[in-house]
Amino acid sequence: MSSWFGSLGSGLGQSLGQVGGSLASLSGQISNFTKDMLMEGTEEVEELPNARRKEVEAIHTILRSENERLKKVCTDLEEKHEASELQIKQQSMSYRTQLQQKEVEISHLKARQIALQDQLLKLQSTAPSGTSGVGGVPATTASSSFGYGLSHHASALHDDDMDFGDVISSQREINRLSNEVSRLESEVGHWRHIAQTSKAQGSDNPEQSEICKLQNIIKELKQNRSQEIDDHQHEMSVLQNAHQQKLTEIARRHREELSDYEERIEELENLLQQGGSGIAVTDHSKIHEMQQTIQVLQTEKVESTKKISELEDKVKDINEKLSSAENDRDVLTKEQERLNAENEIKRLSNLNQDTGLGEDNMKLKMDVQVLEKENSLLNQEKEELQVSLSKLNDEYEVIKSKAMRDIDLDSELHNLRLNLEAKEQELNQSITEKEVLIAELEELDKQNQEATKHMILIKDQLSRQQSEGDNAISKLKKDLNDEKKRVHQLEDDKMNMTKELDMQKEKLIQSELVLNDLHLTKQKLEDKVGDLVDQLNKSHTQNLNIQKENFELQEHIKQKEEELSRVREELTQFLHQDSNSNFKDDLLKEREAEIRNLKQNLSEVEQLNENLKKAVFELKTENGKLNLACEDVRHQLEESTAGNSQASLDKDAIVKAVKLEKRQLEAELCWAEKRLLEEASKFEQTIKELSEASNLSTSALQLEHERLIKLNQEKDFEIAELRKNIEQMDTDHKETKKVLSSSLEEQKQLTQLVSEKEICIKKLKERGSELQDELDKLTQVLKKNEILRQTIEEKDRNLGSMKEENNHLKEELERLREQQSRAAPMAEPKPIDSITELESEVSQLNVIKDSLEEEIKHHQKIIEDQNQSKIQLLQSLQEQKKEMDEIKYQHEQMSVTHTQLFLEKDEEIKTLQKTIEQIKTQLREERQDVPTENSVIFQETKVQGLNIENGSEKHDLSKAETERLVKGIKERELEIKLLNEKNISLTKQIDQLSKDEVGKLTQIIQQKDVEIQALHARISSASYPQDVVYLQQQLQAYAMEREQVLAVLSEKTRENSHLKTEYHKMMDIVAAKEAALNKLQDENKTLSTRFESSGQDMFRETVQNLSRIIREKDIEIDALSQKCQTLLAVLQTSNTGNEVGSVNSNQFEELLQERDKLKQQVKKMEEWKQQVMTTVQNMQHESAQLQEELHQLQAQVLVDSDNNSKLQVDYTGLIQSYEQNETKLKNFGQELAQVQHSIGQLCNTKDLLLGKLDIISPQLSSGSSLTSQSAEPPRAGKSDVSSESSKQEIEELRKSLQEKDATIRTLQENNHRLSDSIAANSELERQEHEQTDSEIKQLKERQDVLQKSLKEKDLLIKAKSDQLLSLNENITNKVSENELLRQAVTNLKERTLILEMDICKLKEENEKIVETSREKETEYQALQETNMKLSMMLREKEFECHSLKEKALACEQLLKEKEQGKTGELNQLLNAVKSMQEKTVTFQQERDQVMLALKQKQMENTALQNEVQHLRDKELRLNQELERLRNHLLESEDSYTREALAAEDREAKLRKKVTVLEEKLVSSSNAMENASHQASLQVESLQEQLNMVTKQRDETSLQLSVSREQVKQYALSLSNLQMVLEHFQQEEKTKYSAELEKHKQLIAEWKKKAENLEGKLVSLQERLDEANAALDSASRLTEQLDLKEEQIEELKKQNELRQEMLDDVQKKLMNLVNSTEGKVDKVLMRNLFIGHFHTPKNQRHEVLRLMGSILGIKKEEMEQLLKEDQGGVTRWMTGWLGGGSKSVPNTPLRPNQQSLLNSSFSELFVKFLETESHPSIPPPKLSVHDMQPLDSPGRRRLDTSGPESFKETVESRSGRRTDVNPFLAPRSAAVPLINPAGLGPGGPGHLLLKPISDVLPTFTPLPVLPDNSAGAVLKDILKQ
């Protein structure tokens, strides 16, 4: 602000000083004027005009000096303007090269994006193989989306700070010049006022008419100047707004593309997550199922090879079509480029014809400003992205810490190795499945041979076991399933082909629309060229007329000069006659009157001559301007071919102008010298005449002669001076024009800065909101990840607990076996000694028997409860049977619809064949010369050629094509029906599976009931102590069963939850399908409307498209026929080995007969062609209904599959219960042995007691109890009881020993018999169960081993995947950091280049300033010389005055001598002498004025020297900055080269690791395949053994059938999944192919994502390698973990270092941003201030409101401010500047409109929006040197603000097209500032891109009333 006030004060001081000087001279002139009036009071009244004339001369001299000073100022400004133009040209060239580089980078990145998307699709297809690969994808995609933003904006890092110093210096120059302009205008107003006052005083003078004419000329010149200033202002405002709108449009497009890519990334992540979520953990029964699926897949291998070959053929055909389409597109692009080049040339010519070099320079300046704006915007976006990057880094550190915790959990690997091995096996199995299905066809062939052998064996066994009817039914079902699969694949292929065809159709339509637009633009440009040619012709005719008028005027001047010469001759003759004759007084008086008349005539003639000369001069200048314009046109054409020659041409032009000025000055000097010589001669003549007159006798004649002579001299002087003034005024007018144009340009730049800052603020706000949304999304993703981790940890804990329980159960089983083995040998009875003890124990056993009987009753109740639960299960099974019957009924209904659909399809095929035959016949008729070929495709190509050539037969062909289109639609509907049939077949299979499983379950239940009855019999037969033990074991077994039932229930709940999630997914898929169907219907409707609307021009396209469709359909028909033949062959081969082959063949023959019948019916369907269009609509509705039914059937299929899985789980549970019952039988045998053992122990104790009765005291009884305890530790409680009872019974036994001996012996014999019978029974049971137990144990052990290994491998994979994910993230972060640093290097290099360019420009400017200073010195010298000449002239005049005085004295003496009496004559002579003295006084005054002018020139020279010194200081500063930047660049380049070398070393190491990992992967996969094959063989042998042992053929046959149907089901589900995946892939491919054409310039952003994915592939291979290494060497796991932890610590350290570096860089960036912020406030305020004063006074409040809206002041506050004091702001400003604003003229902005002075800023702004928003012409493609065509800012702003304002502006533009400024017409015509194609959905924004209808908003124009003022429209815009 201080500098601003200083400049203002200096300007005011200069103006006041000049005003003071002018006042001083004025006061001197007034004093002289009063003196002259007093002096001339004595003289006659006729001498009054002399004084007035002198005053006018004085005023003219002052004005002349002022004009010269202004000339110098203008020349200085012109030189500065030229220097700035050169700078702008260089900057524009550099920016254009940068733009081209960016476009190339964008194209590369787009190609990279497509490759990355293909890789993503592959990952999606491989996603079902394992969950480990899925987890890493979303994070990478998310990070890549952010990386894209960084890469895209990193290039524009430091471009904004470039020319900030230059902007400030230019702003100061603008302020200084504006002050000078205001000062000059005030001076002009002052002098005008003086001239008016003097005019009022001297109104009586006869010369007043001349002065009035001159003043009128001056006024006209000023008006012209103000009009031109207004025009320049208007042009500049228009250009500023246009470039602002371009900037905003670029930013909007950039944001939209960013959002599109982010949405696309999210969709891909969702797809990957859906693919990954469907993978479920396999249970222990999966191995058996996988073996069966392998067998079925082997049978399907041959079919898959055939399908692959057919698909390859189809892919080739599609590729050929795509290549042809691409060739067409290339041709179109070439034509488009040619048209764009022609349009560009025409645009340049039009611009050159209308506007000069100034406008071209303005365009270059505006381009430079646009590029600077883009740089600033990109810098801001980059800073915002860096902030988001820092946030992401923080989040990354949090995630990394969590990952480190997961890695710490890997220390528990020793406990979880069993689980890891199981998981590893599952992963390997999934990998092998994937390889078998996708790539390894050779290995499938080998396995196929082995599988076929095995299948032959199984078929032989089944043929023995099963009946003939079952075989026939199963084979027929297989054939039907295969056929359905093939049909489904064909349908998918057809769908894909139709989609690709639709895409090509859309492309063709778009290209035709583009061509039509180009033709329209061409026509408009040709019209404009014609108009311009007409204007040129008119200008030529006007030139010729003006030249004729010039010749006429010259002749008229010559005539007038001849008359003047004649008059002068007469005068001289008259004077000579007077000298001779003293006596002709009357004649003299008459002659004097005539002389006066002649003088008046002469003055009039001279005025006419002057006017004519002025007109001639103006015409010459106009001719020169026209010639210059033509030369400018030629020069600009040369500049477009070679821009380098422009600088030299400019220099030559400057030199020529300088030379012309020198010549003019020399000519003026020569003319002045001649003029002085003539005046000297005239003075001598007057002296001579006076001397002659003194001789005369009469004094009156002498006085009259003197007056006449003086009047002649004065008139000549006045005429010469007036001519000079007129020429000076013309030159001054031109110079002021240039000064004003340069100042206006600088003001417009400042206004642009204001608008740029506003746009920046808006963008920052939008970016902030976007970043907040992204943060919310990231927080949600983090929460989901935490939840997933918690669930994984819970599952791991559950696994550990289950393992521990299993181990405990195993330990218990081993303990029980050991007890059995111990109890067996101990069971030998010993001799009995005492009877008394046995009797006591018998009584005790009776008591125990009672208790056990109660327990038996309790257990029987429990058994009954279990039986009731079994009955309930049977009821549930019956309910499921009922449901299956209902499904069967639905299936039958669907089969009926299926047959109908087959009939319709055959009819359609026949109609297609007939249409083809018709086309063939037409071709034969048209072309008999061309030989016909057999292939249908060749004929179709001929049809295409004929359609193009023969225009007469278009209508017939179009009918055929419409029929074909209808048939294609029907084929789609048939495909939908076929899908429904497939669903029906699936329901059938599910019904069969459920029936078989229900039968199995009933048989198992019956077996269990038989076993329970046997157990009851055993319980009843066995003795009481055995029953007790048996019941105790049974209790334990039932407790175990209860636990198992609870476990099954928990599994069921989990399965239910899983099924719910799958149901939701299916619903989502259904919704997506419905959306796709709606899209297809919309496309059909649009096609139908287009077909109806378009006339014969559209027939060619439709014919071509339909012929292509027919060709593809024919190819599909051939493929179907080949497939039918292959199916027949397969059926014949498969039925040769079986006895029921005749049935299949008969059925197939019947089907063929039915097909023949249907073909006959097809012939009748030709009449149906007329009803085609109506049926098409009905069929569309039916297709929607069928799709809904299809989705319902899919849901039913899912439900049935869930029921099947539940039944399988129940089946496995029943098998386990069977095995548990077998274990119970074993336990019963063990308990029998234990009972025998206990009896033996009792006998031993009795013997001991009997032996020691006589000896042992009561103490020994306790010892016996101890021995019994040691002998029987498990029966401790019973021995204690016996010891206590023995103590009591010792006394009784002594008395009754002899009585009880007999009873004891009998009891012993009974015991022996019982033990023998029990032993025999137990041995038989053992022999029966040991065989089955051993086999079952072997199978279980193998299964356990496999499960353990799978689980261990899973855990290992999880751990390694976590490690690799963390490492991956580290690597990706480092890569992104490296790329950021590289981009920073490139930015610094660009900055150095730009600084070097600036230094070159400054050097050139310095050289120009030196040249100007030299020119100023030469001018100064010339002025000094002129001053010297003037001084010499003054001396000569003084000398002449002295000589005249002497002559006068001599005359006086002579008169005294001759006539002493004649005193009157002497008085007259004295008066003449006084008049001469007065003339001398005036000469002195002129000398003083010349001295004042010299002083002013000296002041100006000193100011110029100061400016030169300032520029030198600026150059020194810039050189210092350059050196500093060079040093900084060298340092940064060294650091970046080091980092790049390190990164290359790391890449080499990683590639080596990748190769090693690939080799290991191949070896491990081969080993796993071999192992799986061996395991499958072993499982098959075990199955055969089980069949031999169990001898239950019925059960095995049922199991085999069930398993086969399951395999079929799985195969069908697998094929369905594959088809769905392929369908999705093809849809994605079509979408991306369309998006490829749309976004070829933005694929470069996907490079980083591709690199991240490559890193991920490397990391995944490393994971596989580590997992295999863990399996190979489990012992080395701990060492490897230690090594990994060390590596992780090193990586952490590296990460911390990188993070510190990144933080430093970010801090520097933030400091730079903070330093640059806030510096532009002064410039903004100045621009707003100056813009306020350039508007009319009566409409300044509108400008204030606009300023308020820009500055964010509310409407209400602004209105209050305006209401409180309407003059408040203006009074403050006027008071501050001292009333200087009065001199500023009210400049109307558009002179062509009706209101020149009343049009306000807001009205002009609205009119600009109207003109620029009209969609007149599509944008031409620019050449290499030109910028990209950008959308107009009016449209951009209105897009954001709302649709209404947009519509208003568009309509108003169309309404007011007639008022367009002529200066703007060529620009808007050649390069339209709006993209009209972007307004509608059909027109493309770029010729190579597809329109994005869902991204760009579409608007319909609203009518605007003519009554609406511009202010109201502007208010609406500002509101929104």
Short mmCIF file of C-alpha atoms in Angstrom, two decimals, residues 468-478 992 1140 1144 1608:
data_model
loop_
_atom_site.label_atom_id
_atom_site.label_comp_id
_atom_site.label_asym_id
_atom_site.label_seq_id
_atom_site.Cartn_x
_atom_site.Cartn_y
_atom_site.Cartn_z
CA GLU A 468 -30.95 -102.25 -16.90
CA GLY A 469 -33.66 -99.63 -16.38
CA ASP A 470 -31.54 -97.65 -13.89
CA ASN A 471 -28.57 -97.63 -16.29
CA ALA A 472 -30.69 -96.35 -19.17
CA ILE A 473 -32.24 -93.56 -17.05
CA SER A 474 -28.87 -92.37 -15.67
CA LYS A 475 -27.25 -92.28 -19.11
CA LEU A 476 -30.16 -90.37 -20.60
CA LYS A 477 -29.94 -87.86 -17.78
CA LYS A 478 -26.21 -87.44 -18.41
CA GLN A 992 -33.62 -87.42 -6.98
CA VAL A 1140 -29.91 -100.24 -23.59
CA ASN A 1144 -31.41 -93.99 -26.71
CA LYS A 1608 -23.33 -83.84 -11.61
#
